[in-house]
Tab-separated table of C-alpha atoms in Angstrom:
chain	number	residue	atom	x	y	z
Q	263	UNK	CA	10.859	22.727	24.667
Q	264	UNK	CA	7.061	21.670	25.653
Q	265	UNK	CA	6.941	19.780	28.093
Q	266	UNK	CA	3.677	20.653	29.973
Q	267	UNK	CA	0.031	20.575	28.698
Q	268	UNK	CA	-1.161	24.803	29.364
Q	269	UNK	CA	2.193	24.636	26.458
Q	270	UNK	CA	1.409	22.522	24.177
Q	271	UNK	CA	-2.560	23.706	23.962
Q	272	UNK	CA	-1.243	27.560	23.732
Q	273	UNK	CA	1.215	26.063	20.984
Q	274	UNK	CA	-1.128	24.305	19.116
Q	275	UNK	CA	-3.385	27.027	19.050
Q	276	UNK	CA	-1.077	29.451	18.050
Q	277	UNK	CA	0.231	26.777	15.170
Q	278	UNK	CA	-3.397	26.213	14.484
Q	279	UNK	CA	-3.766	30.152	12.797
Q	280	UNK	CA	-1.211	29.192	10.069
Q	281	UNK	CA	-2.059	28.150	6.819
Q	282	UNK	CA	0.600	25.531	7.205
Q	283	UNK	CA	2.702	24.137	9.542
Q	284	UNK	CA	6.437	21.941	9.212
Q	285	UNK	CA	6.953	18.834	11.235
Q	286	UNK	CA	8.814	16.498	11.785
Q	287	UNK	CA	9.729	13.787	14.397
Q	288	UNK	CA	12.750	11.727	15.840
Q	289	UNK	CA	12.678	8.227	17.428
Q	290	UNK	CA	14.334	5.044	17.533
Q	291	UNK	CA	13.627	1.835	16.363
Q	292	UNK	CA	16.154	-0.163	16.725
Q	293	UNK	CA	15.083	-3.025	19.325
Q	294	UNK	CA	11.369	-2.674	18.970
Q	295	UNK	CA	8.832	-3.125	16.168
Q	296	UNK	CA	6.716	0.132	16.956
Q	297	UNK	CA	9.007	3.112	16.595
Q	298	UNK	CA	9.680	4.922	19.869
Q	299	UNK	CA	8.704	8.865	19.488
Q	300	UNK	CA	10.659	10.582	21.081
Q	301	UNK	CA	10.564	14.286	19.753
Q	302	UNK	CA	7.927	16.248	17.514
Q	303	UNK	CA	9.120	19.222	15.810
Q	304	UNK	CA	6.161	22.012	14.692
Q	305	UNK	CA	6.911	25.075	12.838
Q	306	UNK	CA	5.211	27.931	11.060
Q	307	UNK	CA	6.332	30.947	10.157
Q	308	UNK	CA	7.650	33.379	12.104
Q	309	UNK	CA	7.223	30.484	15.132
Q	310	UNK	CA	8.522	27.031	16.414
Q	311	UNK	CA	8.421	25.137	18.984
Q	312	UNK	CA	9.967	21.015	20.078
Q	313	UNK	CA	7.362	18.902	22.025
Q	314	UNK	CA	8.552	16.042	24.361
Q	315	UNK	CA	6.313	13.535	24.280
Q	316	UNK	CA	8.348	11.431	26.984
Q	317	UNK	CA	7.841	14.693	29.556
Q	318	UNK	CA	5.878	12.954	31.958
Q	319	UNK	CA	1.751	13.659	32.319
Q	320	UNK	CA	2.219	15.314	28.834
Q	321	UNK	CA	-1.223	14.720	26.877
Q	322	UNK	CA	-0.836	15.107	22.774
Q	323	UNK	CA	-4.613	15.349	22.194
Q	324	UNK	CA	-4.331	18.960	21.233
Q	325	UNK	CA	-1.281	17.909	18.891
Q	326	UNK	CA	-2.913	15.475	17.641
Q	327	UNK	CA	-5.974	17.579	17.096
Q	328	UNK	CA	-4.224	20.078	15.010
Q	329	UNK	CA	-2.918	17.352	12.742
Q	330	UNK	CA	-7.029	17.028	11.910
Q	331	UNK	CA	-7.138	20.443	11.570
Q	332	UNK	CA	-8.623	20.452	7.852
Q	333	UNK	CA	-7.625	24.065	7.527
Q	334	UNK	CA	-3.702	23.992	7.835
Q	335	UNK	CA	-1.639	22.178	5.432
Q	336	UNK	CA	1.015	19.877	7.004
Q	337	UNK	CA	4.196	19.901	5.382
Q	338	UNK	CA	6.697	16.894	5.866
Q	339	UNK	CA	9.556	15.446	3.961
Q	340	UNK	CA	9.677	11.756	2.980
Q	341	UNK	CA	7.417	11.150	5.282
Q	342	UNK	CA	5.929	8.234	5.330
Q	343	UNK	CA	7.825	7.039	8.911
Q	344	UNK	CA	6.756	9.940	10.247
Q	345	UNK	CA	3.212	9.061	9.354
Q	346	UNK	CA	3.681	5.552	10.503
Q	347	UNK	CA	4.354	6.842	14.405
Q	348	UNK	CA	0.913	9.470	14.149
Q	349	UNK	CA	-1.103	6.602	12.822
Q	350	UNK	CA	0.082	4.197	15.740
Q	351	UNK	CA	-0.196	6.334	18.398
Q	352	UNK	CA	-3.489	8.199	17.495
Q	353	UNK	CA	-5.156	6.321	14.112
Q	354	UNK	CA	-4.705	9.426	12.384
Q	355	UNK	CA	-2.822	10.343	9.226
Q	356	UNK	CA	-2.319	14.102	9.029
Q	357	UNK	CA	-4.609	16.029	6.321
Q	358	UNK	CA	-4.218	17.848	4.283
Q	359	UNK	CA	-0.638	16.978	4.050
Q	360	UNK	CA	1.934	17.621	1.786
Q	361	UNK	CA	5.936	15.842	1.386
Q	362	UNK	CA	8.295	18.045	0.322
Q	363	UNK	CA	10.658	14.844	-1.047
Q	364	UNK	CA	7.602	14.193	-3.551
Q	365	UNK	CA	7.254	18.373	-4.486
Q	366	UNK	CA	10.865	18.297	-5.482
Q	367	UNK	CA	10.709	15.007	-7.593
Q	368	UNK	CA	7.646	16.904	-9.622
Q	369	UNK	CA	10.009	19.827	-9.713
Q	370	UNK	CA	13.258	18.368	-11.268
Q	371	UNK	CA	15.261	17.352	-8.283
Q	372	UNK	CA	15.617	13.775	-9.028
Q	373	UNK	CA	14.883	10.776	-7.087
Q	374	UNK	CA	14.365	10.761	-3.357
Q	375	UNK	CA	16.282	14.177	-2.623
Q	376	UNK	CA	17.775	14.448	0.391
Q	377	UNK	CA	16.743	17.656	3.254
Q	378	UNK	CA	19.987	18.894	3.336
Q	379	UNK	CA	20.155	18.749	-1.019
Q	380	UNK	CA	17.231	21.145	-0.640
Q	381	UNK	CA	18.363	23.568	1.863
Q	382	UNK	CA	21.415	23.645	0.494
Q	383	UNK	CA	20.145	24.563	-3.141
Q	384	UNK	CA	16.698	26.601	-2.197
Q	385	UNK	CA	17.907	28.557	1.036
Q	386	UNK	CA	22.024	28.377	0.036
Q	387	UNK	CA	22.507	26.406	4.033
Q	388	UNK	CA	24.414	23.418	5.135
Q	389	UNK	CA	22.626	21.499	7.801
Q	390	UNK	CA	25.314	19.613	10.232
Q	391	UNK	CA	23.743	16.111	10.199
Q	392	UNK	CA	26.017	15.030	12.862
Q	393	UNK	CA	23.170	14.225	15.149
Q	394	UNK	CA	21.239	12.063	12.984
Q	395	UNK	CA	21.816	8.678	14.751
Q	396	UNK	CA	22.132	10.493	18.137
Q	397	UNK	CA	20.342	8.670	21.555
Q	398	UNK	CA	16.955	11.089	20.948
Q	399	UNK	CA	15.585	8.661	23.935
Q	400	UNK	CA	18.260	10.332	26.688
Q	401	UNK	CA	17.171	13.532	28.599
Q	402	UNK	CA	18.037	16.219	28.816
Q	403	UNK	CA	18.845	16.992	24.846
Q	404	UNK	CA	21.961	18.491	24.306
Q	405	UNK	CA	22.154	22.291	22.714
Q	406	UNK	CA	23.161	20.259	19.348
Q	407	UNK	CA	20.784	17.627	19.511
Q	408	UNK	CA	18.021	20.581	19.701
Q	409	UNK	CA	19.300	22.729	17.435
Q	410	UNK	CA	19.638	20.187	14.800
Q	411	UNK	CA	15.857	19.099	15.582
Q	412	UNK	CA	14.707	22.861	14.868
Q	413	UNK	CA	16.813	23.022	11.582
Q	414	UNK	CA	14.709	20.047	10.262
Q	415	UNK	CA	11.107	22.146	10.355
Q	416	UNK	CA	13.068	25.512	10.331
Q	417	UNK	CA	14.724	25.030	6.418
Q	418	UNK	CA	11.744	23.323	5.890
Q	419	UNK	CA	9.546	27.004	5.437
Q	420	UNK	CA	11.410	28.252	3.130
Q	421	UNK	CA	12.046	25.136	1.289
Q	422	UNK	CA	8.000	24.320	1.003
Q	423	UNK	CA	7.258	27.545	0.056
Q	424	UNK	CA	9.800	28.365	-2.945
Q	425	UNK	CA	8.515	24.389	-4.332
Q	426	UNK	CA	4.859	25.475	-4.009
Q	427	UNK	CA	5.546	28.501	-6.070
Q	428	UNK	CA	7.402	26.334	-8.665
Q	429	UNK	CA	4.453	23.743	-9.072
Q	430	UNK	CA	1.910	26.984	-9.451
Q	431	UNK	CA	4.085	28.080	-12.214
Q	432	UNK	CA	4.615	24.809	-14.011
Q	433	UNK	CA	1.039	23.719	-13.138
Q	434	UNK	CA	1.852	20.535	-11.345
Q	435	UNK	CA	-0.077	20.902	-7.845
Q	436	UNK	CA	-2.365	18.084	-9.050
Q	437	UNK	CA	0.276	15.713	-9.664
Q	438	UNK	CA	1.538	16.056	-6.199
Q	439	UNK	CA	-1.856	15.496	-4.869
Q	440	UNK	CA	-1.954	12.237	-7.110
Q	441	UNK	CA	1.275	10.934	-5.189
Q	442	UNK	CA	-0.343	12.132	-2.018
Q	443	UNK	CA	-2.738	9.724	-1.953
Q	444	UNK	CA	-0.600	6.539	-1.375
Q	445	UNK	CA	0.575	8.189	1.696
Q	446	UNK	CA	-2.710	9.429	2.966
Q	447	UNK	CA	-4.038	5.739	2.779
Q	448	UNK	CA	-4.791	4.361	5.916
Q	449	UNK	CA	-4.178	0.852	3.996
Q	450	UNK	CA	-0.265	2.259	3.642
Q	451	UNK	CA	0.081	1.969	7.493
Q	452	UNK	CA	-1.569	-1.301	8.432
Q	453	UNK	CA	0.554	-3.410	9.838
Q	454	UNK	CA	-1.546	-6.788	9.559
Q	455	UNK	CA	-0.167	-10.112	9.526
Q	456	UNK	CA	-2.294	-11.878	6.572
Q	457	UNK	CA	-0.285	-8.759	4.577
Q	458	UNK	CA	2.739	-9.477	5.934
Q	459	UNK	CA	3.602	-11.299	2.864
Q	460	UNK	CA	3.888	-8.678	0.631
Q	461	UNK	CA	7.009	-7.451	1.935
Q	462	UNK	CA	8.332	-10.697	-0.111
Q	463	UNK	CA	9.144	-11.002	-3.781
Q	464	UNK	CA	9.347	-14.779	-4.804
Q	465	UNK	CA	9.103	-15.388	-8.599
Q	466	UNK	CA	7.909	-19.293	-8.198
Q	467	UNK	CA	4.357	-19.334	-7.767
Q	468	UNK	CA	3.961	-23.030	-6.927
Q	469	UNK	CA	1.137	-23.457	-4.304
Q	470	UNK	CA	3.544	-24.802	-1.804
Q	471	UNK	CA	6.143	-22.125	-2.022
Q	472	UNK	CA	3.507	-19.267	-1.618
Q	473	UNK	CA	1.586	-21.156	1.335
Q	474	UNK	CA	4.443	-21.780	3.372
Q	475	UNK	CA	5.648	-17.785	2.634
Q	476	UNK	CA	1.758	-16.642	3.233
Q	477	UNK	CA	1.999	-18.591	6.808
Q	478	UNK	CA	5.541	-17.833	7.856
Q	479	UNK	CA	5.204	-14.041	7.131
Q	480	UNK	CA	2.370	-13.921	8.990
Q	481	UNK	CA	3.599	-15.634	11.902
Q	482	UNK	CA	6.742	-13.981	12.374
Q	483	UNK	CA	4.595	-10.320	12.438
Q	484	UNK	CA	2.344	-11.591	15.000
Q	485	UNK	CA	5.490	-12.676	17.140
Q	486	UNK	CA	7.548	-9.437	16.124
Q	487	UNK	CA	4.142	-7.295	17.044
Q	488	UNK	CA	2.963	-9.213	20.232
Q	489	UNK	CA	7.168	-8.878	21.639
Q	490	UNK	CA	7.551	-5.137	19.967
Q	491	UNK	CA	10.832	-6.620	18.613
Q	492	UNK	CA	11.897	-6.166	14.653
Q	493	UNK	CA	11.166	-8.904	12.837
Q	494	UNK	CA	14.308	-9.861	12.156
Q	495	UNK	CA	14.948	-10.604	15.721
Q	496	UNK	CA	12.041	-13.493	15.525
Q	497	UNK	CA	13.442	-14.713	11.379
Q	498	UNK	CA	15.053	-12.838	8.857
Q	499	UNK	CA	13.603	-12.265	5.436
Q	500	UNK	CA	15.981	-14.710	3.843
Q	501	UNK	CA	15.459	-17.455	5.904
Q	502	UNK	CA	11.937	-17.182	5.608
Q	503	UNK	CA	12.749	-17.643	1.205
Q	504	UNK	CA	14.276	-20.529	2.185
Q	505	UNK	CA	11.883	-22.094	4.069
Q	506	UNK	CA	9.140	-21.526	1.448
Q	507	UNK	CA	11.453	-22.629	-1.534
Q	508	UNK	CA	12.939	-25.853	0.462
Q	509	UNK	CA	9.876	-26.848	2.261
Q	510	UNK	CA	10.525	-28.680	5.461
Q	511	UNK	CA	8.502	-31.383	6.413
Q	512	UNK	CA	9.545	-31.705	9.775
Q	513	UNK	CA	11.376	-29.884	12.291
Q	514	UNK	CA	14.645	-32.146	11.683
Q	515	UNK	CA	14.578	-30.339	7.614
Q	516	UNK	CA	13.920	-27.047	8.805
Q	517	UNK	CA	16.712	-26.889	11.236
Q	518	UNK	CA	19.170	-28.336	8.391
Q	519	UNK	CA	18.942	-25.392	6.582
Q	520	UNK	CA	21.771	-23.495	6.345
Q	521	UNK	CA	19.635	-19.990	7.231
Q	522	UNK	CA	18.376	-21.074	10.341
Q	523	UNK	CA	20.114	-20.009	13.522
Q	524	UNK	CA	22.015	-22.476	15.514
Q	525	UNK	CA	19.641	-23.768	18.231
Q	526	UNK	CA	16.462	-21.589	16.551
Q	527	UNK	CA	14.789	-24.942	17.113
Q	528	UNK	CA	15.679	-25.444	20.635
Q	529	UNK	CA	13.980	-21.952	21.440
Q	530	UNK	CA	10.232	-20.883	22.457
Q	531	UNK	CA	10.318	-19.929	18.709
Q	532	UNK	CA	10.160	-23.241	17.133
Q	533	UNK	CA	6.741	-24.728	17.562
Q	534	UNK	CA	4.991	-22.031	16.112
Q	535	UNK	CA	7.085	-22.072	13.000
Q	536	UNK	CA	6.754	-25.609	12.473
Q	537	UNK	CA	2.962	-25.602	13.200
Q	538	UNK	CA	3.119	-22.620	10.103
Q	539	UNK	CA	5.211	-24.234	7.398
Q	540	UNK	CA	2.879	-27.123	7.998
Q	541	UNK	CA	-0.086	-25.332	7.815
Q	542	UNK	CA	1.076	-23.589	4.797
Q	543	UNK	CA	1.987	-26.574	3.112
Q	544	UNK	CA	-1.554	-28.123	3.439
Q	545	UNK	CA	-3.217	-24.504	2.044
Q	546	UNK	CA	-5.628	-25.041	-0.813
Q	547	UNK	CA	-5.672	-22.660	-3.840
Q	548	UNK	CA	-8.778	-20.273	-3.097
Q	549	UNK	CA	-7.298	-19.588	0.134
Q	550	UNK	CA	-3.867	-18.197	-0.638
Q	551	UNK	CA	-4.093	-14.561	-1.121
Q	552	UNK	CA	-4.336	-13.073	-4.535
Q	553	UNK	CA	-0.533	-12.313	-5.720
Q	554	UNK	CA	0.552	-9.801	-7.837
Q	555	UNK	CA	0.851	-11.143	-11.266
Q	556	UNK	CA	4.286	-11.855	-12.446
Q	557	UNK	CA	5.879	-10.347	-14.993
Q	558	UNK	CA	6.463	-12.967	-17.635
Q	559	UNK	CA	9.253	-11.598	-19.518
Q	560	UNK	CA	9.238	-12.688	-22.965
Q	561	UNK	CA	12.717	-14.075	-24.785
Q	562	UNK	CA	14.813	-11.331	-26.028
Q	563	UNK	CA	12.793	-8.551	-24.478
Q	564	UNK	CA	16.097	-7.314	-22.478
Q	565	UNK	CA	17.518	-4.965	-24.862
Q	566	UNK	CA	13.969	-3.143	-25.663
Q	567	UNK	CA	13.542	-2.779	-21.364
Q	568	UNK	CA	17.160	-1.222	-22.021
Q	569	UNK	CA	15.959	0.907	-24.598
Q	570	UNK	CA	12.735	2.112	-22.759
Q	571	UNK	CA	15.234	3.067	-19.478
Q	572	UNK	CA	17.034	4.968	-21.834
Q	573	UNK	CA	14.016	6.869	-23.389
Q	574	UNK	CA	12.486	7.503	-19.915
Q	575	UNK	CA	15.313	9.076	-18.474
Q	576	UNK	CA	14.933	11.533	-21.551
Q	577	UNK	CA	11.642	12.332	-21.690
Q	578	UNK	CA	12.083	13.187	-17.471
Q	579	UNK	CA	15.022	15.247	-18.273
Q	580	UNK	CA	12.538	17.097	-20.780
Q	581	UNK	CA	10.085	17.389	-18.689
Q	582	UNK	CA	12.195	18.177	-15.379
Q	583	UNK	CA	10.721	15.252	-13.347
Q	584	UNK	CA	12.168	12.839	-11.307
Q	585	UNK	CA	12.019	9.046	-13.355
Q	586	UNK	CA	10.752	7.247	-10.368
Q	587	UNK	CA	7.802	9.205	-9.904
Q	588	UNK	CA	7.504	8.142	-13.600
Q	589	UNK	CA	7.622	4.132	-14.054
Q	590	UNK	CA	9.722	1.647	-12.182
Q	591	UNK	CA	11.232	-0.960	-13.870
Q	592	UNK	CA	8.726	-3.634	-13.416
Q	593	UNK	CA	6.693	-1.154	-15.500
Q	594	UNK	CA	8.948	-1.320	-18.223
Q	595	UNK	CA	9.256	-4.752	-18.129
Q	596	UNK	CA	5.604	-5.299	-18.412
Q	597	UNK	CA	4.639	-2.610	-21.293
Q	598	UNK	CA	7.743	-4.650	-23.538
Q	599	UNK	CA	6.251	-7.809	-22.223
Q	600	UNK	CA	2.564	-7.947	-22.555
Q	601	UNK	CA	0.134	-5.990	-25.325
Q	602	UNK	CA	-1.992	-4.188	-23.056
Q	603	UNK	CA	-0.960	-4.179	-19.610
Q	604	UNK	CA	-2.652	-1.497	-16.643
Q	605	UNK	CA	-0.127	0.268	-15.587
Q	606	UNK	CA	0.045	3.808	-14.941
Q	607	UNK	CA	2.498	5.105	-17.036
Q	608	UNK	CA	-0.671	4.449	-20.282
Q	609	UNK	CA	-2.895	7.388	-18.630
Q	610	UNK	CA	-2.877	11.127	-17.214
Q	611	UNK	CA	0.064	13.029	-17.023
Q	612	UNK	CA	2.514	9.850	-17.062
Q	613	UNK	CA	0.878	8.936	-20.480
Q	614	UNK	CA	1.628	12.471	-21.651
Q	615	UNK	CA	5.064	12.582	-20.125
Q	616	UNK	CA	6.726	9.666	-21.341
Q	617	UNK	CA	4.055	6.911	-22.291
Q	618	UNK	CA	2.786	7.804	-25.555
Q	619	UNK	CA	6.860	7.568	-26.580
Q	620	UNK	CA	7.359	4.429	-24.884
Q	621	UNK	CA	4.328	3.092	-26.853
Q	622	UNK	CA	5.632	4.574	-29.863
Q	623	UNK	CA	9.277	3.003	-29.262
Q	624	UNK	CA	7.854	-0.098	-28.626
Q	625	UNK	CA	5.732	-0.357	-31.599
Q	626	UNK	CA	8.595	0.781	-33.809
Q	627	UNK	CA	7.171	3.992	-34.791
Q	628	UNK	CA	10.094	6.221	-33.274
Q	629	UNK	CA	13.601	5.425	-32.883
Q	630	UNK	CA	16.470	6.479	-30.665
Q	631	UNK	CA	19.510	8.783	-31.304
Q	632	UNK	CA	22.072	11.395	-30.225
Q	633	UNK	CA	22.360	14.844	-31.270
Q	634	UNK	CA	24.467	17.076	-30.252
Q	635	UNK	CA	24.964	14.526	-27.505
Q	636	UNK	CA	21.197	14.790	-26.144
Q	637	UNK	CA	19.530	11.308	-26.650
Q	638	UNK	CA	16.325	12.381	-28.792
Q	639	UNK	CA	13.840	10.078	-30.591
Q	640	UNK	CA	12.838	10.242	-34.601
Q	641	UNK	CA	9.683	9.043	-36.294
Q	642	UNK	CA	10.411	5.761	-38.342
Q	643	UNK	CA	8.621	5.666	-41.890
Q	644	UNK	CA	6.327	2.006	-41.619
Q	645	UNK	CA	2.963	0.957	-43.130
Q	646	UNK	CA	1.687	1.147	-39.525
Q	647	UNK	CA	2.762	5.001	-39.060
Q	648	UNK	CA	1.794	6.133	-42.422
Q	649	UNK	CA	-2.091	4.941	-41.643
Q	650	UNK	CA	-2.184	6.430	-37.941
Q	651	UNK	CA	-4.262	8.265	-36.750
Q	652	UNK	CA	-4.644	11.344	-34.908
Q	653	UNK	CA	-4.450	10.269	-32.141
Q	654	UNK	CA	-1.483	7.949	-33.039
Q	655	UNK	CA	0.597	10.753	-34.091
Q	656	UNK	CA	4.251	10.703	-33.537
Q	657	UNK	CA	5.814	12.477	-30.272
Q	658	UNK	CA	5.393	16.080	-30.623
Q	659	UNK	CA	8.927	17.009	-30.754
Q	660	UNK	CA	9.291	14.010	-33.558
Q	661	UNK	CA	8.971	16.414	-36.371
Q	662	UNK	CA	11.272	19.123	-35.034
Q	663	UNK	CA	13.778	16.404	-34.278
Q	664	UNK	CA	13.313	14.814	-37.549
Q	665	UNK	CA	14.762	18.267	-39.551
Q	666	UNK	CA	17.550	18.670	-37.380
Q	667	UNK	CA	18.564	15.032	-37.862
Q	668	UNK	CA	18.190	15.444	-41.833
């Protein structure tokens, strides 16, 4: 356990001579809006070390230094939260950096796999877990409380390393880099209130209802940042729908709705919200941010949605990826809905992976089945396919599956 600053620079140097290093962090977040760190976890191979960061006169500029370090890989898993603390503390996002949740999605694991999946199937151990939601705040750690803190970068050496040799084999490094770059974005960490709005999905687009949202959001961050309290403790998310879809005029309607706390308007609380959901009430247009465009579903498209689910979940068993790295289902909804819409899923490896067939299924030129209960997909004899090009051509397992269904 570091807890003095000649140990953490000797560590960090040391850690520094790796080409990669494992972290990982615990802190709690319960009654604040900034997560509290409380431990940092660093290991490479052969060595690792815990860092308090609460150990008093500790400076993490060499820490934080080695997470610059362009020359050492950082390895995390699903860590975006973990991110979230660096940035906050030191505007810095780790580079180069590499999540171990998004290497085994590439790699056939499925959706958001969990640590312990991993080290139980790549290194055959079962991590006890039973400190997860443990005080990490109180000092000094228990024996468990450490021990489960190493296992978390420990595991994680072995578990990076048999992925990366996977992805070599099956030629996927690049994708993972793709995915990387959503959680190297400094944009991904921003907290900022005029953005606050987007953590809000509202399918009425009248210019009331997204004003009032717009203001709302944003004042209920500034209060949640300026107190370091979670926003729910200043409004919850579902009050705040109500607001925007009911639209108070006064303070007398707002505190009639059934979502708002009893005595909410009695509190210091109150006069900023009513000064928003007026303010957002009077907002013009061109000053309302520029929402994400709808998806319109058109009548009847349900069962073709249903049918493209079916078809990805296919083609990602095929191809041993993990569906969500794929398309989500507002994808799907808008490649049945609308003739040409941008979406990733229509380029690189995603087209090649599963949306070629989803245009194909769409546009009638392939059709679903079971053999030898495996879900495969036929080519469908119409005018359009017998004039297509080549670069229209059928999946290309279409043929194959076409003899074995005859």
């Amino acid at each position: 356990m570091i807890t003095d600053n000649k140990a953490l620079t000797q560590a960090c140097q040391k850690l520094a001579t790796s080409r990669y290093i494992t972290l990982d962090t615990e802190f709690i977040r319960e009654k604040t809006f900034w997560p509290e760190l409380c431990l940092i976890q660093a290991a490479m191979p052969q060595y690792e070390v815990l860092i308090d960061p609460l150990a008093e006169g500790l400076d993490l500029t060499p820490f934080y230094e080695l997470l610059r370090n362009k020359q050492v890989i950082k390895v995390m898993h699903g860590c975006r939260q973990d991110v979230e603390i660096f940035y906050h503390q030191a505007k810095l996002i780790p580079a180069p950096l590499m999540d171990t949740q998004v290497m085994a999605m590439v790699c056939g694991f499925g959706n958001a796999v969990s640590y312990e999946m991993l080290a139980r199937r790549l290194t055959n151990v079962k991590l006890d877990k039973g400190s997860r939601f443990t005080n990490w705040a109180q000092r000094p750690l228990s024996d468990k409380q450490t021990a489960y803190a190493l296992a978390d970068v420990t595991h994680l050496r072995d578990i990076f390393e048999k992925l990366e040799a996977k992805m070599r084999t099956n030629g996927r490094l690049d994708w993972v880099v793709e995915e990387m770059a959503d959680l190297t974005n400094e944009a991904t960490y921003l907290q900022l209130p005029k953005n606050a709005w987007k953590r809000f999905r509202i399918y009425d687009n009248r210019l009331h209802v997204m004003g009032i949202l717009f203001k709302v959001a944003a004042w209920r961050e500034v209060m949640a940042q300026k107190r370091n309290i979670p926003r729910g403790r200043v409004l919850k998310d579902d009050t705040i729908r109500e607001i925007a879809l009911q639209a108070p005029k006064d303070a007398a309607a707002i505190e009639e709705l059934r979502s708002i706390p009893k005595g909410f308007m009695r509190s210091h609380y109150a006069k900023g919200l009513i000064q928003a959901v007026l303010e957002g009430q009077q907002m013009e247009k061109q000053d309302l941010p520029n929402y994400p465009k709808m998806v319109g579903n058109r009548a009847g498209i349900g069962p073709l949605v249903e049918l493209l689910k079916v078809l990805l979940k296919q083609c990602c068993k095929t191809h041993d990826v993990a569906p969500k790295l794929i398309a989500k289902t507002e994808d799907l909804e808008r490649l049945a809905s609308e003739e040409s819409p941008d979406i990733s899923i229509l380029s690189g490896w995603r087209y090649d992976i599963f949306g070629k067939a989803a245009l194909d299924l769409k546009h009638g030129r392939i059709a679903l089945t079971c053999i030898n209960d495996e879900i495969t997909f036929v080519p469908v004899n119409t005018p359009e396919t017998d004039t297509q090009t080549d670069q229209e051509q059928p999946p290309a397992n279409a043929k194959k599956l076409k003899e074995v269904a005859d």
